[in-house]
Coordinates of C-alpha atoms and ligand atoms in Angstrom, one line a residue:
Chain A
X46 CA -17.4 -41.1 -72.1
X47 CA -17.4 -40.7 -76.0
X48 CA -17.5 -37.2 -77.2
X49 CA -20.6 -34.9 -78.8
X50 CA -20.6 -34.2 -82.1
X51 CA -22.9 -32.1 -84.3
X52 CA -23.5 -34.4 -86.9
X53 CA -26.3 -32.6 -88.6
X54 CA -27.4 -29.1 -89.7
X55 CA -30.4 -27.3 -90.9
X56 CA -31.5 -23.8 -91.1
X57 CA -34.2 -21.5 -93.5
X58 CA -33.9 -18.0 -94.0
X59 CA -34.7 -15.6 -91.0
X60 CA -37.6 -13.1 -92.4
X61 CA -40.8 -12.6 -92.5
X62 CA -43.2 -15.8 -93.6
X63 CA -46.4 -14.6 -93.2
X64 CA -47.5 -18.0 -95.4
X65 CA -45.5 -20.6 -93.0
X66 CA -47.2 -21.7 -89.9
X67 CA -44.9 -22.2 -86.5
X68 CA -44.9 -26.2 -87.0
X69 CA -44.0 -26.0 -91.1
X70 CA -41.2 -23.1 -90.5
X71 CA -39.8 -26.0 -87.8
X72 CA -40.0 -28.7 -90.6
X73 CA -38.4 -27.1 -92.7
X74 CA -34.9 -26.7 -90.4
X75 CA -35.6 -30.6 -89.0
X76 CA -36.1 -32.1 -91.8
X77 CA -32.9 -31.0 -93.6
X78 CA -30.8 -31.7 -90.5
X79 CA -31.8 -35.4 -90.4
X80 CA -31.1 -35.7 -93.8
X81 CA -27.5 -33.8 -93.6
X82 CA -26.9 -36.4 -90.4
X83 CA -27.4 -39.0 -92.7
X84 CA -30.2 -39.9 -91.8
X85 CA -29.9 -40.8 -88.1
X86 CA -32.9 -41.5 -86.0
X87 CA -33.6 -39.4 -83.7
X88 CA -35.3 -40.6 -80.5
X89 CA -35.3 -37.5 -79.0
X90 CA -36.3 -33.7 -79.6
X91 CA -35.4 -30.8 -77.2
X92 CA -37.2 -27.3 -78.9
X93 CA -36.0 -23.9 -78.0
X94 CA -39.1 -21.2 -78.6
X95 CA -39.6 -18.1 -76.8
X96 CA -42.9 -17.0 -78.0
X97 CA -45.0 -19.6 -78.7
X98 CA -47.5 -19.8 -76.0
X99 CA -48.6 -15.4 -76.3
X100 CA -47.4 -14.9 -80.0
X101 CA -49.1 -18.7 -81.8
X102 CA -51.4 -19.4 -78.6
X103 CA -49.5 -22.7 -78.3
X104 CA -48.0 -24.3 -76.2
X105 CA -46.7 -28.3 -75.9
X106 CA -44.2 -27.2 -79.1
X107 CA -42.4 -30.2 -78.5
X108 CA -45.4 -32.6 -79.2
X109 CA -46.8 -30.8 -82.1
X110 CA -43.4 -30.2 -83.8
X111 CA -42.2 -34.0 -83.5
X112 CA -45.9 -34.9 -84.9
X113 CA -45.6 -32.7 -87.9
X114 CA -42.5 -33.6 -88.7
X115 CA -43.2 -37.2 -88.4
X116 CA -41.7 -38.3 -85.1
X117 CA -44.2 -40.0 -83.3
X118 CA -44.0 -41.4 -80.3
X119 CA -40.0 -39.8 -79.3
X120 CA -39.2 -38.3 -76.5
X121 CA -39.9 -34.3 -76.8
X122 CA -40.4 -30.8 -75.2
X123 CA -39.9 -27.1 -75.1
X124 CA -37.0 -25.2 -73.3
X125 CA -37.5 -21.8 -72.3
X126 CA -34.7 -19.1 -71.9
X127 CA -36.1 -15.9 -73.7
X128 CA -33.7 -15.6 -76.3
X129 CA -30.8 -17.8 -74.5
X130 CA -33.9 -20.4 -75.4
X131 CA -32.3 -22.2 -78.9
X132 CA -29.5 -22.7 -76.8
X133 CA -30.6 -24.0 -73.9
X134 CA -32.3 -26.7 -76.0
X135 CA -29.1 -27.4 -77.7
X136 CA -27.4 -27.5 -73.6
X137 CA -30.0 -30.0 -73.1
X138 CA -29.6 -32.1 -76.1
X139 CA -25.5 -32.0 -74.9
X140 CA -26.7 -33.3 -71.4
X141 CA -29.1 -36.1 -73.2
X142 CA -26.4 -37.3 -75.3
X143 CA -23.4 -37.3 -72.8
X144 CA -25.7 -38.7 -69.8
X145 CA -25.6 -41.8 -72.6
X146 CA -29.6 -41.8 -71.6
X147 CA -30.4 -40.8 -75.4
X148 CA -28.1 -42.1 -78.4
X149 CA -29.3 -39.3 -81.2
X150 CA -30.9 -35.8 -80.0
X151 CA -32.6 -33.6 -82.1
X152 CA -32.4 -29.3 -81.4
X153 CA -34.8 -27.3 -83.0
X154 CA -34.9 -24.1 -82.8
X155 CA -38.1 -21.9 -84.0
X156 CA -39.5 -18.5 -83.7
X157 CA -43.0 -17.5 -85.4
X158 CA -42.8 -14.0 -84.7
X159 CA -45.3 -13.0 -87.7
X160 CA -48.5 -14.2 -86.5
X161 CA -49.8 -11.1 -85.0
X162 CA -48.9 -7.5 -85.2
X163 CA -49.3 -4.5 -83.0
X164 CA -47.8 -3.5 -79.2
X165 CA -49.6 -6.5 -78.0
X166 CA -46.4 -8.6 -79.9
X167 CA -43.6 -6.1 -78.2
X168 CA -45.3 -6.2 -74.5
X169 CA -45.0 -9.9 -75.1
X170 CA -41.0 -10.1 -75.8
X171 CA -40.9 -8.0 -72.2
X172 CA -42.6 -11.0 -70.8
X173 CA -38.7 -11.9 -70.4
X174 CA -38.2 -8.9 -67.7
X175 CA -39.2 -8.8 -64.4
X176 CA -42.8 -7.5 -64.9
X177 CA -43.6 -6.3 -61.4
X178 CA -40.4 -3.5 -61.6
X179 CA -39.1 -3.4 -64.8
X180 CA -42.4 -3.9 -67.2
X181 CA -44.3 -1.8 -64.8
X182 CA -42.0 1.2 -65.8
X183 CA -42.6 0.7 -69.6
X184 CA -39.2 -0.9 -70.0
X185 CA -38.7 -3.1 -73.2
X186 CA -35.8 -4.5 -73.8
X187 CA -34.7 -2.4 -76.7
X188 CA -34.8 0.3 -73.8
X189 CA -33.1 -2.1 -71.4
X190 CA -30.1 -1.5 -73.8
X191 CA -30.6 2.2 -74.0
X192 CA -30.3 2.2 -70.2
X193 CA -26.8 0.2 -70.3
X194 CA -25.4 1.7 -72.8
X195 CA -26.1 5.4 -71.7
X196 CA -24.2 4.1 -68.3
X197 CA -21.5 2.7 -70.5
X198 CA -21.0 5.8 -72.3
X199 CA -21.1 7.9 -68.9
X200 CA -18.6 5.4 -67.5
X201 CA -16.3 5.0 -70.1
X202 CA -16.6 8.2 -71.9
X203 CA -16.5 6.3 -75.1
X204 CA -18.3 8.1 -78.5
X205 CA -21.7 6.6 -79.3
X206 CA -20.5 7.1 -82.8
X207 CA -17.9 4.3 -82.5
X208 CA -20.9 1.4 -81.8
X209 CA -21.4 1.6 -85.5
X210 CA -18.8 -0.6 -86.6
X211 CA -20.4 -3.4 -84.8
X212 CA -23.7 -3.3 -87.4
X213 CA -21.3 -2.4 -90.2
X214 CA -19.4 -5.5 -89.6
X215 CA -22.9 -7.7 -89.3
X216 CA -24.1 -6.3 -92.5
X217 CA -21.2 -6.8 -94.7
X218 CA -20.8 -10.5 -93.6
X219 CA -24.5 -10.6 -94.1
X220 CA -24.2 -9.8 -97.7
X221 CA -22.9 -13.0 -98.2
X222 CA -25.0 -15.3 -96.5
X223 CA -28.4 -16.8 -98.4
X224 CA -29.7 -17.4 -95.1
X225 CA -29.8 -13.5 -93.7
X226 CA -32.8 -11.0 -93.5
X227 CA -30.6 -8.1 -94.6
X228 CA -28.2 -9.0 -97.2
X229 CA -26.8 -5.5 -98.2
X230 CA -23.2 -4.0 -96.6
X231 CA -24.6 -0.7 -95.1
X232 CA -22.3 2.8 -94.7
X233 CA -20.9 4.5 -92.0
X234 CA -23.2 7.5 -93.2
X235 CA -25.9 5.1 -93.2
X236 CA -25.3 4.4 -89.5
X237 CA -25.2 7.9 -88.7
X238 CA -27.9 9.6 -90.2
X239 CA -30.3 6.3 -88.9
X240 CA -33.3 7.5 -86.6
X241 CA -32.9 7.5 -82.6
X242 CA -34.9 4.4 -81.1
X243 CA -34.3 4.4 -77.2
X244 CA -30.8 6.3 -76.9
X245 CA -28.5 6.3 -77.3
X246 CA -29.5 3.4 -79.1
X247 CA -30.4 4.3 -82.8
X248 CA -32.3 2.2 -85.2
X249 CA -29.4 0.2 -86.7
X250 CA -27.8 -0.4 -82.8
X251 CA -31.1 -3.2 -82.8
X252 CA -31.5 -6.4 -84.4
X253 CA -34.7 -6.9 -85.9
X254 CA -37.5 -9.9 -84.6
X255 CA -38.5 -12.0 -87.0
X256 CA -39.2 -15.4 -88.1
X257 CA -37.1 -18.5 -88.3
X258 CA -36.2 -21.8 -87.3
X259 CA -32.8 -24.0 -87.2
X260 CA -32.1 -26.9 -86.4
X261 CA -29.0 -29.9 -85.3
X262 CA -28.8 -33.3 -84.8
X263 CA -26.5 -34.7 -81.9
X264 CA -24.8 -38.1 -81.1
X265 CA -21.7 -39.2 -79.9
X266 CA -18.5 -39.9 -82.3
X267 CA -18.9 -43.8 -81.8
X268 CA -22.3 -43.7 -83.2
X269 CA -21.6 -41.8 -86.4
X270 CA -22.2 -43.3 -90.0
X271 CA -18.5 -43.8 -91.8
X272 CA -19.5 -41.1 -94.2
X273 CA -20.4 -38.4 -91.5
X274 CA -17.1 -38.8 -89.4
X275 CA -15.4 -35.8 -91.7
X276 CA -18.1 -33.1 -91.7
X277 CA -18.8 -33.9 -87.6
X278 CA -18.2 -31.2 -85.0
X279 CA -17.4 -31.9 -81.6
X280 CA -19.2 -29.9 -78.8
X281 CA -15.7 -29.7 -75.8
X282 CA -17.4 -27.4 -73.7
X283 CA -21.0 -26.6 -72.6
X284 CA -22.1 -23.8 -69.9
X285 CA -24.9 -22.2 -68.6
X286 CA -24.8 -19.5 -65.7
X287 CA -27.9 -16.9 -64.6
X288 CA -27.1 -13.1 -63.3
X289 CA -30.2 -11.3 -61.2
X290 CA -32.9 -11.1 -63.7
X291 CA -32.8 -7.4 -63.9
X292 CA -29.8 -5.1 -64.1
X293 CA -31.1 -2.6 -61.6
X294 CA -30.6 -6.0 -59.4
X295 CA -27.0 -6.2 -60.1
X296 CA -23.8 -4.7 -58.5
X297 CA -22.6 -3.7 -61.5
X298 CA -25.0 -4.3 -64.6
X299 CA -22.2 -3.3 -67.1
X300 CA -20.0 -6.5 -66.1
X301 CA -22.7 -8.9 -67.8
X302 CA -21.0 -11.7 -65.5
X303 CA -23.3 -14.9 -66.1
X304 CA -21.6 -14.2 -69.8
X305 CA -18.2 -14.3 -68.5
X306 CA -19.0 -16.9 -65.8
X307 CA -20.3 -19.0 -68.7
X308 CA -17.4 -18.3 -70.9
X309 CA -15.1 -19.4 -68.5
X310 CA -17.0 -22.5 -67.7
X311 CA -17.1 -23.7 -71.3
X312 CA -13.7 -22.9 -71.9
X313 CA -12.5 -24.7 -68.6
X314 CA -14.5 -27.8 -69.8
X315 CA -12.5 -27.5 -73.5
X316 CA -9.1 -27.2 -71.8
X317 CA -8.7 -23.9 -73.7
X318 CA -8.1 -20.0 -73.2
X319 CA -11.2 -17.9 -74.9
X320 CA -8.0 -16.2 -76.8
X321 CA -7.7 -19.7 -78.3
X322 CA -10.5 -19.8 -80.3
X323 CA -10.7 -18.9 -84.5
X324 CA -13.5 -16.8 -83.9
X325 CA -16.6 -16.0 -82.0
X326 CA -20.3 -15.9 -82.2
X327 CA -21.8 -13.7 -79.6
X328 CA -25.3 -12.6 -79.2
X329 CA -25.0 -8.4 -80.8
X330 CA -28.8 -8.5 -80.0
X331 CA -27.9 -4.9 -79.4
X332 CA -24.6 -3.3 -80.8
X333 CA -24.0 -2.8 -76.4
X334 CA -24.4 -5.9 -76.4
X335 CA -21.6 -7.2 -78.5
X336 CA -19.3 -4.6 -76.5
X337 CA -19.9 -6.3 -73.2
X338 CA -20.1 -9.8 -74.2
X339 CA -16.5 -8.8 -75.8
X340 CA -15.5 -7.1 -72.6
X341 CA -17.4 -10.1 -70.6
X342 CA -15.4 -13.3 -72.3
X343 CA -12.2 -11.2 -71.8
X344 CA -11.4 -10.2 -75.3
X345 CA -11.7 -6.8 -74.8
X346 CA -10.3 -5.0 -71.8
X347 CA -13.5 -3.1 -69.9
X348 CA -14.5 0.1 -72.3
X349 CA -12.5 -0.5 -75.1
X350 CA -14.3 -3.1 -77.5
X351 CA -15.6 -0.4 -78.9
X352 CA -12.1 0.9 -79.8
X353 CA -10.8 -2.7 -81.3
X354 CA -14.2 -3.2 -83.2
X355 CA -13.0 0.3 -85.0
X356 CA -9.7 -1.0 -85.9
X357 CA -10.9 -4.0 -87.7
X358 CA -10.1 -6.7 -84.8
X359 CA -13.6 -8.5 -85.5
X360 CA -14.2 -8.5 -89.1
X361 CA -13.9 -11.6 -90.9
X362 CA -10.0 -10.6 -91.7
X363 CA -9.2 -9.8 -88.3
X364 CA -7.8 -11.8 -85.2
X365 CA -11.3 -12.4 -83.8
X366 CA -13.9 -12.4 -86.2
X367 CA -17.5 -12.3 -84.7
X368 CA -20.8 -12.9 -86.0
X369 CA -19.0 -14.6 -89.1
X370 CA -22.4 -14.9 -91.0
X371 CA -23.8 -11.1 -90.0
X372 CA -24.8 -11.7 -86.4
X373 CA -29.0 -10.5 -85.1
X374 CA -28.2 -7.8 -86.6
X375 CA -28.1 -9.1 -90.2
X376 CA -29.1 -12.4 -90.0
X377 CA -31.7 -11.1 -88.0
X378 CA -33.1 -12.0 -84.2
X379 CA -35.6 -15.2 -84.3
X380 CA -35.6 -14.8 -80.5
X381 CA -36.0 -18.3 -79.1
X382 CA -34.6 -19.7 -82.7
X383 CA -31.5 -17.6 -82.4
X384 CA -29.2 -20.0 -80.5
X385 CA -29.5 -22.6 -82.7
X386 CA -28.6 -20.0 -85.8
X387 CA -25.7 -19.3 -84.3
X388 CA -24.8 -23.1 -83.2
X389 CA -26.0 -24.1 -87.7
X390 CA -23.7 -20.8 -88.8
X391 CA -20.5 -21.9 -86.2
X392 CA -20.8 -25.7 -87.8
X393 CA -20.5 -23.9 -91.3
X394 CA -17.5 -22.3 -90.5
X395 CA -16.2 -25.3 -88.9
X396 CA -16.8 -27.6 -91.9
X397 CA -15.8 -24.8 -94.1
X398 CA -19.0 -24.7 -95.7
X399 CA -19.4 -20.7 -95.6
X400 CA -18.7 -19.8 -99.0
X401 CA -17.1 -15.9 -99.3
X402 CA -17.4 -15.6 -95.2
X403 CA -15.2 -18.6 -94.9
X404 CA -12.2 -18.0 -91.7
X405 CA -9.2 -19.8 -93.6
X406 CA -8.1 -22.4 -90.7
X407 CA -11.0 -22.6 -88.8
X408 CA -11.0 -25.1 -86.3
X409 CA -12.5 -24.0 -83.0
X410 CA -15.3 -21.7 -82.4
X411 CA -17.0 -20.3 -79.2
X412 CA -20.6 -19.7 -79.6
X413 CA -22.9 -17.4 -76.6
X414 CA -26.6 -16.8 -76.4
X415 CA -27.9 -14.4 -73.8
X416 CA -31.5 -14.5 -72.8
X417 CA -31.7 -10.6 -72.2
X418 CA -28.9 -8.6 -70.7
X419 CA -26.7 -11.6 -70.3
X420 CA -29.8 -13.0 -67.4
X421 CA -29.1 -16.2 -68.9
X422 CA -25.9 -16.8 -70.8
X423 CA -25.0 -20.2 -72.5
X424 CA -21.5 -20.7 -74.2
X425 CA -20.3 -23.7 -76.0
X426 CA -16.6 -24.5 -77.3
X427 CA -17.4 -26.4 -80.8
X428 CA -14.2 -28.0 -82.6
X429 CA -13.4 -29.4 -86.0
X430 CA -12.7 -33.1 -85.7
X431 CA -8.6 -33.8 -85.8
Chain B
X17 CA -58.0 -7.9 -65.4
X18 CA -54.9 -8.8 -62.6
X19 CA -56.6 -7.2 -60.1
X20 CA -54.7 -9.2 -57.1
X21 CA -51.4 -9.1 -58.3
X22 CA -51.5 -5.3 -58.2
X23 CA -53.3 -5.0 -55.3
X24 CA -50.4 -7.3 -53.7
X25 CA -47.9 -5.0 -55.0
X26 CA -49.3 -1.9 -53.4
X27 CA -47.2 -1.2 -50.3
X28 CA -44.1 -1.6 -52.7
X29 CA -45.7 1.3 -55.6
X30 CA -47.3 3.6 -53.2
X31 CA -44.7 4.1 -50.6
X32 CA -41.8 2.2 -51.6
X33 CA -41.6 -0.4 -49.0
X34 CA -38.7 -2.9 -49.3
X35 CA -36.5 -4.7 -46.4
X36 CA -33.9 -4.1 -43.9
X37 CA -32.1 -7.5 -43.6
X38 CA -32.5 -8.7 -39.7
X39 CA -28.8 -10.3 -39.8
X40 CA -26.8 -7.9 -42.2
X41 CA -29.0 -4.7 -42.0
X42 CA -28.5 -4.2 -45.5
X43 CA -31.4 -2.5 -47.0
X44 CA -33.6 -4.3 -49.9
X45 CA -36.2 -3.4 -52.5
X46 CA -38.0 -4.8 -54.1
X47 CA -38.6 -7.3 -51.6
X48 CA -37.1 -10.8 -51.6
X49 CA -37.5 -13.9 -49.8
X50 CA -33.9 -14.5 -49.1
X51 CA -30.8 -11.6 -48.8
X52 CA -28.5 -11.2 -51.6
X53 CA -26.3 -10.0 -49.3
X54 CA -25.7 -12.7 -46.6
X55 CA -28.0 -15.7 -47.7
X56 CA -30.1 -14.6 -44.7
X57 CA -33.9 -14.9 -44.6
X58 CA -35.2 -11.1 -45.4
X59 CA -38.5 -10.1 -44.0
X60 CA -38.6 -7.1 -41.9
X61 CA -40.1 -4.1 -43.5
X62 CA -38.4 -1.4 -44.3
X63 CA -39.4 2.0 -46.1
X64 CA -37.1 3.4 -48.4
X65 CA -37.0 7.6 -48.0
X66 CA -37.6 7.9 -52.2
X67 CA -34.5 10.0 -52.4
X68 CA -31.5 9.3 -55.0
X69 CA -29.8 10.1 -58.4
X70 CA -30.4 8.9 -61.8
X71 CA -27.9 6.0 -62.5
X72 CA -28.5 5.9 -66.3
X73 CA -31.5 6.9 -68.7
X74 CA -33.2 6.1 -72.1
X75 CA -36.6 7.4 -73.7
X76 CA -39.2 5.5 -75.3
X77 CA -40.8 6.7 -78.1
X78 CA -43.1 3.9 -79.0
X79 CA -44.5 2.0 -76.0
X80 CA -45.6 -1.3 -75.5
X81 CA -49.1 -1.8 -74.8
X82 CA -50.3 -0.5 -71.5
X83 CA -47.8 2.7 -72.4
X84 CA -48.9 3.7 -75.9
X85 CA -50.4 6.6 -74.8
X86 CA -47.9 7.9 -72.4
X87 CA -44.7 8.3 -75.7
X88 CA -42.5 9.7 -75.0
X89 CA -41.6 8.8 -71.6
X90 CA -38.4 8.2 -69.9
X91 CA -37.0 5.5 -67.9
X92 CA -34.1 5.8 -65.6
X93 CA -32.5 3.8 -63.0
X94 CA -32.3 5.5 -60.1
X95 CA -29.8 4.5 -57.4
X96 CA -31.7 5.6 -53.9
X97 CA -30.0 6.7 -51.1
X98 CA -29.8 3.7 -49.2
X99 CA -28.3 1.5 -51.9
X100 CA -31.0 -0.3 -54.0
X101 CA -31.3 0.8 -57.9
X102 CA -35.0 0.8 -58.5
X103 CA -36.2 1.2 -62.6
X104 CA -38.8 4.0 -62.8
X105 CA -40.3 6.8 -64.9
X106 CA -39.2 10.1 -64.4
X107 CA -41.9 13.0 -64.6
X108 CA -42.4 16.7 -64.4
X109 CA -39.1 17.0 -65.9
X110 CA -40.3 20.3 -67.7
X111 CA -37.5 21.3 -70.1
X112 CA -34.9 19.7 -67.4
X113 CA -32.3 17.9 -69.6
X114 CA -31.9 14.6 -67.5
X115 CA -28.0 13.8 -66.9
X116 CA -26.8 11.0 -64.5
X117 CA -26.1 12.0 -61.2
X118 CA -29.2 14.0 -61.1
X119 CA -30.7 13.7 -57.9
X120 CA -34.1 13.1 -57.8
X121 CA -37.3 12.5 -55.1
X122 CA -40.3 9.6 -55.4
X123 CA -43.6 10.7 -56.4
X124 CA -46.7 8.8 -57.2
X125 CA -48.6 8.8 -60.1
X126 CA -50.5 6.7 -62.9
X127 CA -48.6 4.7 -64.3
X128 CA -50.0 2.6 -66.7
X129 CA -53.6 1.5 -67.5
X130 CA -54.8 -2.4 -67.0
X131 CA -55.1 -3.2 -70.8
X132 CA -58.3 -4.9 -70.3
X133 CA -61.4 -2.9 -71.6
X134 CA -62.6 -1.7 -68.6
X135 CA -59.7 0.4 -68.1
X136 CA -58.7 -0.4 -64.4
X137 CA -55.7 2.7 -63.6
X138 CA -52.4 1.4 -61.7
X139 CA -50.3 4.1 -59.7
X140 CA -47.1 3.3 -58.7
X141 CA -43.5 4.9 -57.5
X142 CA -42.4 8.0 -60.2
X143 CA -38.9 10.4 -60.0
X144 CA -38.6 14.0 -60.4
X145 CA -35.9 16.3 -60.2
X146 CA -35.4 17.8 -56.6
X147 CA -36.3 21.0 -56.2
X148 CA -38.3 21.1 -59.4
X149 CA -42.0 22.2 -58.5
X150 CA -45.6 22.3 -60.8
X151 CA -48.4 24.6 -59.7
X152 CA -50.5 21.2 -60.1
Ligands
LIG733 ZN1 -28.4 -9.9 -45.2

């Protein structure tokens, strides 16, 4: 089987665009990702969206998208995994590609989270928790974290002070990337005078939804242009795994164990150790999240990221930089765009096409989306080609 | 309005009715076709007694629709006596600080409104602390 490679990127800049409709924010990641494949064909396109369907009153993305962006007549459709859903459309393009069934895949991406305002748009992004017993409570997801990370605290007796270096770190890496919502280093003081949210979650432990699309073209190595071969990225290891929907479902809902299941899957598949990688893009949805994906992939030991993110491990100078090109929390969340984001900024890094946030040496990267607390968790290996 | 689905979900807010599992006996709510226990096939009724202890905790001060009007309201994760967690508002908390390991009883009460004009009221499965009483 020839190997996967990313041989196109495109992204536009998470924020707000209230004048962009759902189907032009997508063009506007596709169409520079055919043209940085050079120009490869692609037969088919696998979206990721979350909201579509409540938020746009859409639905059939993946026919409306390939029309708009002049792909008739391909093969095309949504894939659905709350915010795990960018990713599991990029998992699928990976399948089409190495099945041999589809030569050149296309991933987009997209999240038009703008189009309405109100509680009506937050009840919708609970849509993604069980509605009969969590929804029914008035859980949201932002409190989903609040619960977890109260429990963490309790179980680990850690401060709730020290979660701040994980937004500290997103926001200065942020600063540097044109592509980020928040593009400004924030302060410890900042951090702690922010206001409480759901606690102990404060307002700058959150990432904030917003609009954005991204997008990749895939094929395999034997099929790339001459000129592409040195900028491709190879995809060595692919892996979803689902926990119980719910943490009060789960024996122990601070092990987030689809995202170490997942990270061990991937890495088993790349012939690698997670401590082998250059650096690592998690999903610091919530700054409790980063701390137990950390603790989840085993580069943390349980209730102690939290110490090693305060001693500088995962800033970009560190032995394990994360969220190279400021994370959710600076790039901002997209939701059901997100995975893709993170897939565009790892390809960056790989190429070493990210400017001041460039990792010196960086030649393999491990990339996870959850779809909420780690319910769904997808984790690819991506390497530089030798 | 979803008038059905709640109606379906009755036993389950009102008295708390999960499932003992007929081959391990372990006990289950909410409900589910199949045992996460043993793989077994769960369907015998069981009712859970609506005692246990907060697990964890977090309070909402903006709610999503269906809860704007309740902010601020808190959510815990109570671990009941027989094993399940259950996620559930806690009430008539007073000036009670919540702290884990609280042990706390099942109450009903409203718990949201249908969202639809008409206003339909859903009551369902609350905690409060044990031993805390309102002259209501
Ligand atoms: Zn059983």
């Amino acid at each position: 089987m020839s190997e996967v490679v990313i041989a196109g990127i495109g992204q536009f800049p998470v924020g707000e665009h209230w004048k962009i409709s759902l189907r032009s924010l997508a063009a506007r990641a596709i169409l520079p990702a055919i043209r940085d494949a050079g120009s490869l064909k692609p037969q088919a396109l696998y979206v990721g969206n979350f909201l579509g369907p409540m938020a746009s009153h859409q639905s059939n993305l993946g026919t409306l998208l390939a029309q708009n962006a002049g792909l008739d007549g391909i093969e095309s459709f949504t894939v659905e995994a709350a915010g795990a859903s960018g990713a599991g459309a990029f998992r699928m393009g990976y399948l089409a590609v190495a099945s041999g069934y589809v030569d050149v895949v296309l991933v987009v991406g997209v999240e038009k989270y703008t189009d309405m305002v109100g509680p009506q748009l937050e009840a919708y992004t609970t849509t993604a928790m069980d509605y009969d017993y969590e929804v029914m409570a008035g859980l949201t997801p932002a409190a989903q974290a609040g619960l977890l990370m109260q429990r963490y605290l309790h179980e680990y007796d850690a401060p709730r002070a020290a979660f701040g270096a994980f937004p500290l770190l997103a926001h200065a890496n942020g600063a540097h990337n044109p592509n980020a919502m928040f593009r400004k280093a924030i302060t410890p003081e900042t951090y702690a005078k922010a206001g409480m949210a759901t606690p102990p979650l404060n307002q700058f432990d959150i990432s904030p939804h917003a609009d954005g699309a991204a997008a990749v073209i895939l094929t395999r190595s034997s099929l790339l242009p001459r000129a592409g071969i040195e900028q491709a990225v190879r995809i060595t290891g692919s892996s979803v795994v689902i926990d119980r929907l719910a943490p009060h479902d789960r024996p122990a809902p601070l092990a987030f164990e689809a995202a170490a299941l997942s990270v061990e899957g991937a890495c088993r598949q790349a012939g690698i150790l997670p401590a082998d990688v250059d650096f690592f893009e998690l999903s610091d949805v919530y700054s409790i999240y980063a701390a137990l994906s950390l603790e989840a992939a085993g580069c943390a030991p349980r209730g102690e990221a939290w110490k090693m993110a305060q001693e500088g491990v995962f800033g970009l100078k560190g032995t394990l930089p994360i969220s190279t090109m400021g994370g959710f929390k600076a790039r901002g969340n997209p939701l059901g765009a997100a995975g893709v984001y993170q897939i565009v900024e790892a390809v960056q890094q790989l190429r070493g096409q990210a400017g001041e946030n460039q990792i010196s040496g960086a030649r393999r990267a491990l990339v996870q989306s959850l779809g909420g607390p780690a319910s769904t968790a997808v984790t690819h290996v991506l390497e530089r080609c030798p | 309005m979803e008038i059905p689905r709640h109606w379906r979900i009755n036993p389950q807010r009102y008295e708390l009715i999960g499932e003992e599992c007929p081959h391990c006996k372990i006990k289950i709510f909410p409900p589910r076709d199949v045992c996460p226990n043993c793989g077994g096939e769960a369907k015998e009724e069981y009712t859970f007694s609506g005692r246990g202890e907060v697990y964890s905790f977090t309070t909402l001060y903006d709610g999503p629709a269906g809860f704007e009007e309740m902010t601020p309201y808190t959510v815990a994760l109570v671990k009941l006596e027989e094993g399940p967690v259950v996620t559930a508002q806690l009430t008539d908390l007073g000036s009670t600080g919540v702290e884990i390991g609280m042990p706390v009883e099942m109450v009903t009460r409203r718990i949201r409104s249908d969202g639809d004009e008409r206003g339909m009221l859903i009551y369902g499965y609350k905690f409060r602390p044990v031993g805390f009483t309102t002259a209501k």
